[in-house]
Coordinates of C-alpha atoms and ligand atoms in Angstrom, one line a residue:
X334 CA 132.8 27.2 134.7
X335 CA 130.1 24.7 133.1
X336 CA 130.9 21.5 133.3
X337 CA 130.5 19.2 130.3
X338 CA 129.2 21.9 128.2
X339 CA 130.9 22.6 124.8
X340 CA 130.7 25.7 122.7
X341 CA 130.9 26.0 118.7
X342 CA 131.3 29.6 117.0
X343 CA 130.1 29.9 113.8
X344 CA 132.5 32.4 112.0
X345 CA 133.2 31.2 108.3
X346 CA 130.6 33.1 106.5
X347 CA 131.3 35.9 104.1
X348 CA 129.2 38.5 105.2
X349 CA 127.5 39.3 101.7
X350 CA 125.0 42.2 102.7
X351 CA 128.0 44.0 104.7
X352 CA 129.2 44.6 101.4
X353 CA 133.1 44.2 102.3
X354 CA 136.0 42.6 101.2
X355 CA 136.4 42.1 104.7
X356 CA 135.1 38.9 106.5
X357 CA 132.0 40.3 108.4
X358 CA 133.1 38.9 111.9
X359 CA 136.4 41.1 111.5
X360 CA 134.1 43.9 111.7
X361 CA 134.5 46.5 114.7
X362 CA 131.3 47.4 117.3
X363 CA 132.5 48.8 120.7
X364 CA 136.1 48.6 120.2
X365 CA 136.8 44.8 119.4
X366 CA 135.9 42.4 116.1
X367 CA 132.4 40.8 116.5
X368 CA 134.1 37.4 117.0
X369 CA 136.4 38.5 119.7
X370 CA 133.3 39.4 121.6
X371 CA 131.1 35.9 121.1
X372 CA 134.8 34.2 122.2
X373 CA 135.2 36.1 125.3
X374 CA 131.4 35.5 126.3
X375 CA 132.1 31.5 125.8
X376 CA 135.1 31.9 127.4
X377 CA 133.3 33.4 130.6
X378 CA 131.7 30.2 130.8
X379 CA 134.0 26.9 129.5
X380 CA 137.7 26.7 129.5
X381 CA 139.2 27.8 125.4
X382 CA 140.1 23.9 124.5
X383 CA 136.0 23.5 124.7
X384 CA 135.7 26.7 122.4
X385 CA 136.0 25.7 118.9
X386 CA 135.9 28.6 116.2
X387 CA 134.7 27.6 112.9
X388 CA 136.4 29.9 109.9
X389 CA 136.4 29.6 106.3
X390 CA 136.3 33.1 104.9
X391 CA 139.6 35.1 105.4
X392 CA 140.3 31.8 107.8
X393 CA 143.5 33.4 108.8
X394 CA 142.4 37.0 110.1
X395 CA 139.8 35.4 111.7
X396 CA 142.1 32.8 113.1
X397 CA 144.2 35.7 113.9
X398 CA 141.7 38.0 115.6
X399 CA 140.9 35.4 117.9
X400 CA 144.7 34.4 118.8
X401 CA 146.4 33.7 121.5
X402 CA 142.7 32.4 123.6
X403 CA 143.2 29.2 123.6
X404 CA 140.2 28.0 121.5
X405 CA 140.1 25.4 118.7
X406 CA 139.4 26.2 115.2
X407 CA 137.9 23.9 112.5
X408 CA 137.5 25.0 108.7
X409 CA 134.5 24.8 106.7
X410 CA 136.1 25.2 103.5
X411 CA 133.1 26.2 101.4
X412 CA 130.2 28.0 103.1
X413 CA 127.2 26.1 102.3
X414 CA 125.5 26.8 105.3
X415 CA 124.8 27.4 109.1
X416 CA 124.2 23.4 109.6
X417 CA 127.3 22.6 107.5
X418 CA 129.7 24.7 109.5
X419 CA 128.4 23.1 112.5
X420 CA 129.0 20.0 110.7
X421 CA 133.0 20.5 110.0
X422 CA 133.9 20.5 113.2
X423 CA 132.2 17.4 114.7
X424 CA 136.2 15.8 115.0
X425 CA 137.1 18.9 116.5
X426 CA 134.9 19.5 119.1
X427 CA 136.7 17.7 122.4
X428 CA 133.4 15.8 123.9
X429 CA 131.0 14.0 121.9
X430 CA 128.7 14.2 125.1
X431 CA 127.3 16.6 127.1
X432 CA 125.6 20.0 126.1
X433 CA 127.0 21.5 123.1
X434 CA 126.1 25.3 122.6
X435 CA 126.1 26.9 119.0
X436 CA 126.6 30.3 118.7
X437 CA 127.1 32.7 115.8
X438 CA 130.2 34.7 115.4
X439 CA 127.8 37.7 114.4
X440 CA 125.6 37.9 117.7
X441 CA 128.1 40.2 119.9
X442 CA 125.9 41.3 122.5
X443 CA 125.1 38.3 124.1
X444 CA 125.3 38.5 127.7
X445 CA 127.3 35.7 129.9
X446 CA 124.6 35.8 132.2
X447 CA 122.2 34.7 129.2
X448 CA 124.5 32.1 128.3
X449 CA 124.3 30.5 131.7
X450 CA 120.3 30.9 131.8
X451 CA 120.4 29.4 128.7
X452 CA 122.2 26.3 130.3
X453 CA 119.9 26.3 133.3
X454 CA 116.6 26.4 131.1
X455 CA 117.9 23.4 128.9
X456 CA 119.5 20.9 131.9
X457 CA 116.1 21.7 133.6
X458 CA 113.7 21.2 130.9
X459 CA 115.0 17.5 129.3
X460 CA 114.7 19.0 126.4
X461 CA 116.7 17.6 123.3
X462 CA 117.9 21.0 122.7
X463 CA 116.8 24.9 123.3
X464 CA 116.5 27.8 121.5
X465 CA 116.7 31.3 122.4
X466 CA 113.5 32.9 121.1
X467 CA 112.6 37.0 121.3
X468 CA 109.6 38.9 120.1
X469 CA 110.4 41.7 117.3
X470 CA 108.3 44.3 116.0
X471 CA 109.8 43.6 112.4
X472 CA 110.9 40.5 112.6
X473 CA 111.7 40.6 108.6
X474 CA 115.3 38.7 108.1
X475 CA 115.3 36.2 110.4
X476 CA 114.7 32.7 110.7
X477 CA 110.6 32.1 113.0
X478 CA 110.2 29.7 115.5
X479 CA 107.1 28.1 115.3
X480 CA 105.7 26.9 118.4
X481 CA 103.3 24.5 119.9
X482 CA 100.4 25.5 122.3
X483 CA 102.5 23.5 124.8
X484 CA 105.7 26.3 124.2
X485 CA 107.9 24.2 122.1
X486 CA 109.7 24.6 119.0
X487 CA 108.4 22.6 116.0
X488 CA 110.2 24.3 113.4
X489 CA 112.3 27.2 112.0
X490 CA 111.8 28.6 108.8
X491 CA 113.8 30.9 107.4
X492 CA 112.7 34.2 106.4
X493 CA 113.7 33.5 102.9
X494 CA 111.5 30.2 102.3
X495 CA 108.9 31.3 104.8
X496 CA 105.2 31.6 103.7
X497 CA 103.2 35.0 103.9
X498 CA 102.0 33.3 107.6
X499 CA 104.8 31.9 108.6
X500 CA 106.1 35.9 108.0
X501 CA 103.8 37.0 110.2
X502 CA 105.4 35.3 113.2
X503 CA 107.0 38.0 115.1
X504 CA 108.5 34.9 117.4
X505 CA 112.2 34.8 116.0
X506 CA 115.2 32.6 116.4
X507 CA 118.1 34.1 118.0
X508 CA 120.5 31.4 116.7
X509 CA 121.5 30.9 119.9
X510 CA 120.8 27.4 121.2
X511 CA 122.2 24.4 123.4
X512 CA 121.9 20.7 122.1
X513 CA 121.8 17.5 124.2
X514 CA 125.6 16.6 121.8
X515 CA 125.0 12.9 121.1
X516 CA 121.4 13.9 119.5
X517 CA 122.6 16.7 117.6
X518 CA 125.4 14.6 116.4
X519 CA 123.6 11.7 116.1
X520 CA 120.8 13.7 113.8
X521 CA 122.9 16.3 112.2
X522 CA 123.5 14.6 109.0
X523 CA 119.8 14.1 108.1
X524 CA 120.1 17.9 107.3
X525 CA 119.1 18.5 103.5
X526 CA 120.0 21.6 101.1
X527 CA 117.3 23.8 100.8
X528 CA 115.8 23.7 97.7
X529 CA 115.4 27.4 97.4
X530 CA 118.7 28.8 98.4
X531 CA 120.9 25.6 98.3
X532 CA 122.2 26.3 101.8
X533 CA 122.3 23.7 104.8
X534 CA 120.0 25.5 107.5
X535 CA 121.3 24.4 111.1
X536 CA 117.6 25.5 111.9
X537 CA 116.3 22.3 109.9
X538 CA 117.2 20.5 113.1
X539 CA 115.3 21.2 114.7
X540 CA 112.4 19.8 112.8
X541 CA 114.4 17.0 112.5
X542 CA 114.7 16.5 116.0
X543 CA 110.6 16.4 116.2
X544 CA 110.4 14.0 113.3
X545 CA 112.4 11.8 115.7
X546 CA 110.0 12.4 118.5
X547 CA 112.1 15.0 120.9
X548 CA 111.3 17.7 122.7
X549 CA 112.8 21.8 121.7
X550 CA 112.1 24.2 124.4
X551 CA 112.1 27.7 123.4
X552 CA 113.5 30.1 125.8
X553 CA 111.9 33.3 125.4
X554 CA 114.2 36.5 126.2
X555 CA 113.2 40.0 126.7
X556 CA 115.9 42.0 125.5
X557 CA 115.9 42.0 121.9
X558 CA 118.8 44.2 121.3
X559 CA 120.8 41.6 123.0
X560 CA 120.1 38.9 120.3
X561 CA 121.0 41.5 117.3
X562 CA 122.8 39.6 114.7
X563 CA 124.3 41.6 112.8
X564 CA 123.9 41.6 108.6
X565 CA 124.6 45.1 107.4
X566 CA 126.7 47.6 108.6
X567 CA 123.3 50.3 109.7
X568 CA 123.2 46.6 112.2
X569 CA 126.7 47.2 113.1
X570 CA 126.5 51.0 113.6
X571 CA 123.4 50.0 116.2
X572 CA 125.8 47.5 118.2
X573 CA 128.5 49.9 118.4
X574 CA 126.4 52.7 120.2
X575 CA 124.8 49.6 122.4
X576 CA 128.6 49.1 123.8
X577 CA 129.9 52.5 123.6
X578 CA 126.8 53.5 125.9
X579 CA 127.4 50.6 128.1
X580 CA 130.8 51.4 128.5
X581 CA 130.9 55.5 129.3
X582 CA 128.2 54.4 131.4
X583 CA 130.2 52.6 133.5
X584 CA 133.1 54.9 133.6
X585 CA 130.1 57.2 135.4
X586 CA 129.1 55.0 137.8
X587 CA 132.7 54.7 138.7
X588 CA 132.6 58.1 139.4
X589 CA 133.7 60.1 135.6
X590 CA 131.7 62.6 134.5
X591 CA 131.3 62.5 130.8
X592 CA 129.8 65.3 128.7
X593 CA 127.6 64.3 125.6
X594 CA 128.2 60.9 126.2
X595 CA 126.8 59.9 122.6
X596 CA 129.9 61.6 121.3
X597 CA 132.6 59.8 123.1
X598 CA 134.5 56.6 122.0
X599 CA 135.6 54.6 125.3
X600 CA 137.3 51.1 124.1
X601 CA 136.5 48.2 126.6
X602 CA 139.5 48.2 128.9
X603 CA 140.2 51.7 129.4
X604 CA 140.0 52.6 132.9
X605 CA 139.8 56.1 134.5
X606 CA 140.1 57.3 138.0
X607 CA 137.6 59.5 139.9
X608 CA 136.4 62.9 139.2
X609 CA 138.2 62.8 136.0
X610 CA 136.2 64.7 133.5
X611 CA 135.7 63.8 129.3
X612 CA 134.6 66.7 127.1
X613 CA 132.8 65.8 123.9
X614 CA 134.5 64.0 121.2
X615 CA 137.0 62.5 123.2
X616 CA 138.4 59.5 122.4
X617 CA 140.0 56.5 124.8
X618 CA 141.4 53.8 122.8
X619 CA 143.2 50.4 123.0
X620 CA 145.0 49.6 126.8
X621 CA 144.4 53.7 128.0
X622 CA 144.0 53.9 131.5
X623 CA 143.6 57.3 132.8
X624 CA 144.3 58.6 136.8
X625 CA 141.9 60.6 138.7
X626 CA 141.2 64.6 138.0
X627 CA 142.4 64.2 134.7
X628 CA 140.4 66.4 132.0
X629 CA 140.3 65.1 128.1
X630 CA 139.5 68.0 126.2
X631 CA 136.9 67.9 123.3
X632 CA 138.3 65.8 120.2
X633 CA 141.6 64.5 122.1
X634 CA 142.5 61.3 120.4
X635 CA 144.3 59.0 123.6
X636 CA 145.3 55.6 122.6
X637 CA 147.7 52.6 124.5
X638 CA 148.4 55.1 127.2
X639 CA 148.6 55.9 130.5
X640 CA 148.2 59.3 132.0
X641 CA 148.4 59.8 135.9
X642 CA 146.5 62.1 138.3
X643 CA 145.6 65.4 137.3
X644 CA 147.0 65.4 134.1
X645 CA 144.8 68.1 131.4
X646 CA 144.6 67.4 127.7
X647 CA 143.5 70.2 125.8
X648 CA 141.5 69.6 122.7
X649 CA 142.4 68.3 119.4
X650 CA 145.5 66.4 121.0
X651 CA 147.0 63.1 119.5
X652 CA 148.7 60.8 121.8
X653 CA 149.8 57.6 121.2
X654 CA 151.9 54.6 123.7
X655 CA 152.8 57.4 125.7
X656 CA 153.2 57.7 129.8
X657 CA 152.4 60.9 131.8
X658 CA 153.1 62.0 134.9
X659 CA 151.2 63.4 137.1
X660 CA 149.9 67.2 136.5
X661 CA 151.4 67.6 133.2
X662 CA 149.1 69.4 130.5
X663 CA 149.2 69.2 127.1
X664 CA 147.7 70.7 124.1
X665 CA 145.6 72.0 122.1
X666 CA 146.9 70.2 119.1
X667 CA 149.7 68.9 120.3
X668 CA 150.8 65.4 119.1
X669 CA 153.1 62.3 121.0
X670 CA 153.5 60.1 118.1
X671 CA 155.2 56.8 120.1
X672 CA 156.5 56.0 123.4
X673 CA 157.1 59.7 124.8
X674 CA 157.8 60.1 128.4
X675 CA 156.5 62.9 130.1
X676 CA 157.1 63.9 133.5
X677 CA 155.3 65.6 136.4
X678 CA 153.9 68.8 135.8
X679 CA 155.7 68.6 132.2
X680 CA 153.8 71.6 129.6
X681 CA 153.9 70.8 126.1
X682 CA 151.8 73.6 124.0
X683 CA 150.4 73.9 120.6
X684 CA 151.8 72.5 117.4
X685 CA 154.7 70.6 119.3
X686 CA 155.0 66.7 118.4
X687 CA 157.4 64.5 120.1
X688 CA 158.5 60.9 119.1
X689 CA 160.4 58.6 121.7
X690 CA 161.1 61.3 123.9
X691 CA 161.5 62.1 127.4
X692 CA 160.6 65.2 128.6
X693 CA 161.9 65.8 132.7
X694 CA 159.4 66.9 135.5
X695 CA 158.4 70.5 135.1
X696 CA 160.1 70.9 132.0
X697 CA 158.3 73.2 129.2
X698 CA 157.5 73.2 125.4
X699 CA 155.0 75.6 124.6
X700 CA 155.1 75.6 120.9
X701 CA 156.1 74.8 117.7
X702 CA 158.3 72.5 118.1
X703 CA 159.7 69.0 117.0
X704 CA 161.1 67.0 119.8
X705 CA 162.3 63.3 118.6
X706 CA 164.7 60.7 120.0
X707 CA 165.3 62.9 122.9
X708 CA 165.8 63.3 126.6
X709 CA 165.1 66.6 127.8
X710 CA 166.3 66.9 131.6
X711 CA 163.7 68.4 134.8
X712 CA 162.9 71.8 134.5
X713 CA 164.3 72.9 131.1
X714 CA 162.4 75.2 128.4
X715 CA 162.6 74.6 125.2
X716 CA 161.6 77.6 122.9
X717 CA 159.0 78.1 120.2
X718 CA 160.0 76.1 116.8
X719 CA 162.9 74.5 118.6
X720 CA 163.7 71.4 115.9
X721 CA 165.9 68.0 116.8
X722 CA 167.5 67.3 113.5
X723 CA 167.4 63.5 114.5
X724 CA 167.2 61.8 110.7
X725 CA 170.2 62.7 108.2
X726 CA 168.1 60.5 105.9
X727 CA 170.1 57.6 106.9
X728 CA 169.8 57.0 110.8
X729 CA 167.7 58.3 113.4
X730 CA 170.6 60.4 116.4
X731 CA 169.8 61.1 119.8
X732 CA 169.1 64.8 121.6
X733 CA 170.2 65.1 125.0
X734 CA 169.2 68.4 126.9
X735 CA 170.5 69.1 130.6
X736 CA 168.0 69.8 133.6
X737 CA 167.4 73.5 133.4
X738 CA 168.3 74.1 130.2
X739 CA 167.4 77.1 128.4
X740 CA 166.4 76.2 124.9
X741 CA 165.7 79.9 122.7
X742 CA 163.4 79.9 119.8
X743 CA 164.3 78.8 116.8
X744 CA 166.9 76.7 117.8
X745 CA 168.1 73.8 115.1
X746 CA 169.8 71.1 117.1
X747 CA 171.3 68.6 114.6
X748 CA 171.7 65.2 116.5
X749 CA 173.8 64.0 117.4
X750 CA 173.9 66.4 120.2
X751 CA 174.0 66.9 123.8
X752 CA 173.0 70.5 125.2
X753 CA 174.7 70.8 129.0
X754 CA 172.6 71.1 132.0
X755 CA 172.0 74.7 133.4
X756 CA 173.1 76.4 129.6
X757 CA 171.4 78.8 127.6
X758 CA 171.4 78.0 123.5
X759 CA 170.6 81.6 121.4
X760 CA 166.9 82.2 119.8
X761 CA 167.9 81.1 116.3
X762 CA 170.7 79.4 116.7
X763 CA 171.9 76.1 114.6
X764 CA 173.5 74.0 116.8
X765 CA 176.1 71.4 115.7
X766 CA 178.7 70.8 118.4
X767 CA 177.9 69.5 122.3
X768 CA 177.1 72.9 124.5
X769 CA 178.9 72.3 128.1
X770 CA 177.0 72.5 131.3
X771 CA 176.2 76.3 131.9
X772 CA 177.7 78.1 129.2
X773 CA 175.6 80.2 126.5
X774 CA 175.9 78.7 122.9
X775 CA 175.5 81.1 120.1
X776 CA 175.2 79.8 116.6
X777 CA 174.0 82.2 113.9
X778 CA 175.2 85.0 112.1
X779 CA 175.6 88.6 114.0
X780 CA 173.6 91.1 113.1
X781 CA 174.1 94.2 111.0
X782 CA 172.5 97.7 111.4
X783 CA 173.3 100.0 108.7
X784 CA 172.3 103.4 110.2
X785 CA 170.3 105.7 107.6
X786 CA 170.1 103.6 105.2
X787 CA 167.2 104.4 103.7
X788 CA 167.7 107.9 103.6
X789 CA 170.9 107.2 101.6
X790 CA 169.1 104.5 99.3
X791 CA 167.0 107.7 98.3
X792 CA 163.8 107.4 97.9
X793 CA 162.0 105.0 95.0
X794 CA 158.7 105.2 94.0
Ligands
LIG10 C1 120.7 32.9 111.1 C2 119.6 31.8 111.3 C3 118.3 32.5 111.6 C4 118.4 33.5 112.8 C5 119.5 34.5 112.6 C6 119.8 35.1 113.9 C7 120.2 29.9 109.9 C8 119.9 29.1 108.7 N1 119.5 31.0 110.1 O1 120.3 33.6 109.9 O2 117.2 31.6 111.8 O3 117.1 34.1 112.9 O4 120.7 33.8 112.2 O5 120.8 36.1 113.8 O6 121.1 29.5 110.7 N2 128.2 30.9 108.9 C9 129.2 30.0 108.7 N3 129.2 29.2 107.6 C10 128.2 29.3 106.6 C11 127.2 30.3 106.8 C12 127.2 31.1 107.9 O7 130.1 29.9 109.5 O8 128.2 28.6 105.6 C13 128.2 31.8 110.1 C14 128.4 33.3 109.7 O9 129.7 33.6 109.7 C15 127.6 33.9 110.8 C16 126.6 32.9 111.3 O10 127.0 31.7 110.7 O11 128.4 34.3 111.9 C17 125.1 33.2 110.9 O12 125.1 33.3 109.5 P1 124.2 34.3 108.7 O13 124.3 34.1 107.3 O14 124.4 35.7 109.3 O15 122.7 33.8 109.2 P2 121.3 34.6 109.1 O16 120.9 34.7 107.7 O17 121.5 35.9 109.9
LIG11 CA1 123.2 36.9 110.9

């Protein structure tokens, strides 16, 4: 952790060439909002009551997004600018002194170890504050730092107000940038409204602060991509591969093999076990963590869950806050809606969806079927197109099935209902009343063969 080092978010913008009604920070790359990402990098480096969040647009969500860290918030209650966000929370920011780092809620891909060079140039230098500078082929959008023969900063100009020269300075500002805090503070307010687009540019200080006879030291960094700020959403789309990349790329180093690893989604705290093995298409979501020789089949959708070794997903399977044991397979196209239990070496087949069941160890449903509010026992079979009848339109009613229990196809259980270990229910059956432990339940009409009845019908054309 830094020590007397500060760090201010800037978040309250409306995100106008995203072309949303939702606040661009709230917007997803690689699994999280862009602001949760900035807030964990600070976070890495200060403890959340330095963090201060500055929202104005959709304050709340934002607010929200970020909950439950720690950090402060301040509101800028009109966006009229990068320096007058940075502005609205000079009460709010805990230490007056110090460093105070500026970031924007729209950079996601800044590194912590960046950060902390960042720190290291500017305590080093005795500078009154440092920028984070990067070379770009098309540097068109963003604000260029102009800088002395001796490698500082002089100015920023925005893009917007820039001259046809000043364009042609590939040199660009990152927006990322730690201030000497009693200067900035100190110098903040001399910040005008830009004639042009009547905004308050934080990069102004920086003029400012050479009016007033300080130092800027750029820091120039290599790796552009990491300084993307993102504007539109062909930006966002770019930062979302970055971290889907850097994320199944890790899962391989940790010893995952991952087929056509531009076509799977891994969110940032899934974790997955050795030799495990992700076809194409695959999806890993939310809090998934995944045991070792599993095998997620091409388009499987796997979301808050956790499956343990050796468990197969086929393809085109949906399953949500679910646990597996170990060995089970399931799929293709089978769908755990909620908080399903499945045991060791449990099948579930095609077309079968469960909701908040339990299925036993080794116990089998291979298709068709419906399976909600129950708790099937070890070792039972439950039949093609089995139903539980568990809503009467009123209330949800529990299924209980015995160990061992054979379940035939077709079978209409109408909850509430409890189905013996060790018995046998008929293919078709509708079942209303409990079957005891081992017996054969029948319910359904018997059938009727009428011998030659066709020939007697006679025959019609
Ligand atoms: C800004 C910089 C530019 C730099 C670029 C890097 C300024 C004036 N320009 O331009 O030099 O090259 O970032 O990506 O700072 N925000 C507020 N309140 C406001 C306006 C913005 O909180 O009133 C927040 C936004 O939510 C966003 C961040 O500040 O997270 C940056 O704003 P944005 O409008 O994206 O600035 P750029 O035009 O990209
Ligand atoms: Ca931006």
């Amino acid at each position: 952790m830094q020590k007397n080092l500060s760090i201010v978010i800037l978040a309250a913008g409306l995100g106008t060439r995203m072309k949303s009604r939702k606040a661009k920070v709230l917007h997803q790359a690689g699994g999280l909002t862009l602001v949760e990402h900035v807030v964990n990098s600070a976070l890495a480096i200060t403890a959340p009551e330095r963090v201060v969040v500055v929202i104005g647009h959709q304050a709340e969500e934002v607010r929200n997004a970020v909950g439950g860290r720690g950090v402060r918030f301040a509101v800028q209650a009109n966006q009229k600018g990068t320096g007058d966000a940075l502005a609205v929370c000079r009460d709010v920011v805990p230490d007056q002194h110090g460093l105070l780092v500026v970031l924007y809620g729209d950079c996601p891909l800044l590194s912590v170890e960046t950060l902390e060079t960042l720190i290291a140039h500017h305590r080093g230098s005795g500078a009154a504050a440092t920028v984070i500078t990067t070379m770009l082929e098309d540097p068109s959008g963003y604000g260029r730092s102009i800088v002395s023969a001796a490698g500082y900063v002089e100015a920023i100009v925005e893009h917007k107000v820039a001259t046809p020269e000043q364009r042609a300075v590939r040199q660009i500002n990152s927006g990322i940038y730690c201030f000497n805090a009693e200067l900035l503070w100190k110098h903040l307010s001399e910040i005008q409204s830009n004639p042009v687009s009547n905004e308050f540019y934080l990069t102004d200080i920086v003029e400012i602060l050479n009016r007033a006879g300080y130092n800027v030291s750029a820091l120039l960094h290599t790796d552009a991509n990491e300084l993307m700020g993102i504007n539109t959403r062909v930006e966002l789309a770019m930062v979302d591969r970055i971290f889907r990349d850097r994320k199944v790329k890790q899962l391989m180093l940790d010893g995952v093999t991952v087929q056509s690893t531009e076509t799977v989604i891994v969110d940032p705290f899934v974790r997955a076990g050795m030799d495990s093995l992700i076809d194409p298409f695959a999806q890993l979501l939310g809090k998934t963590s995944i045991g070792e020789n599993c095998r997620i089949g091409s388009g499987a959708i796997v979301r808050d869950s956790q499956l343990a070794d050796g468990v197969e997903i086929a393809p085109y399977t949906l399953i949500t806050s679910s646990v597996i044991g170990a060995g089970a397979t399931i799929g293709p196209f089978a769908r755990l809606r909620q908080d399903n239990h499945v045991g060791a070496n449990a099948h579930i087949g095609n077309f079968v969806e469960l909701k908040k069941t339990t299925l036993g160890p080794g116990a089998k449903a291979g298709h068709l079927a419906y399976l909600g509010d129950s708790i099937i026992g070890a070792g039972a079979n439950i039949g093609a197109g089995t139903i539980t009848c568990n809503y009467d339109g009123a209330a949800k009613h529990r299924t209980a099935i015995g160990d061992r229990a054979f379940v035939g196809s077709n079978a209409t259980l109408v909850a509430p209902i409890e189905i013996g270990s060790g018995s046998y229910v008929a293919a078709g059956s509708v079942i209303t009343e409990n079957v005891p432990e081992d017996a054969l339940a029948l319910g359904r009409s018997r059938q009727v063969n009428k011998e030659g009845w066709v020939k007697k019908r006679g025959k019609k054309g």
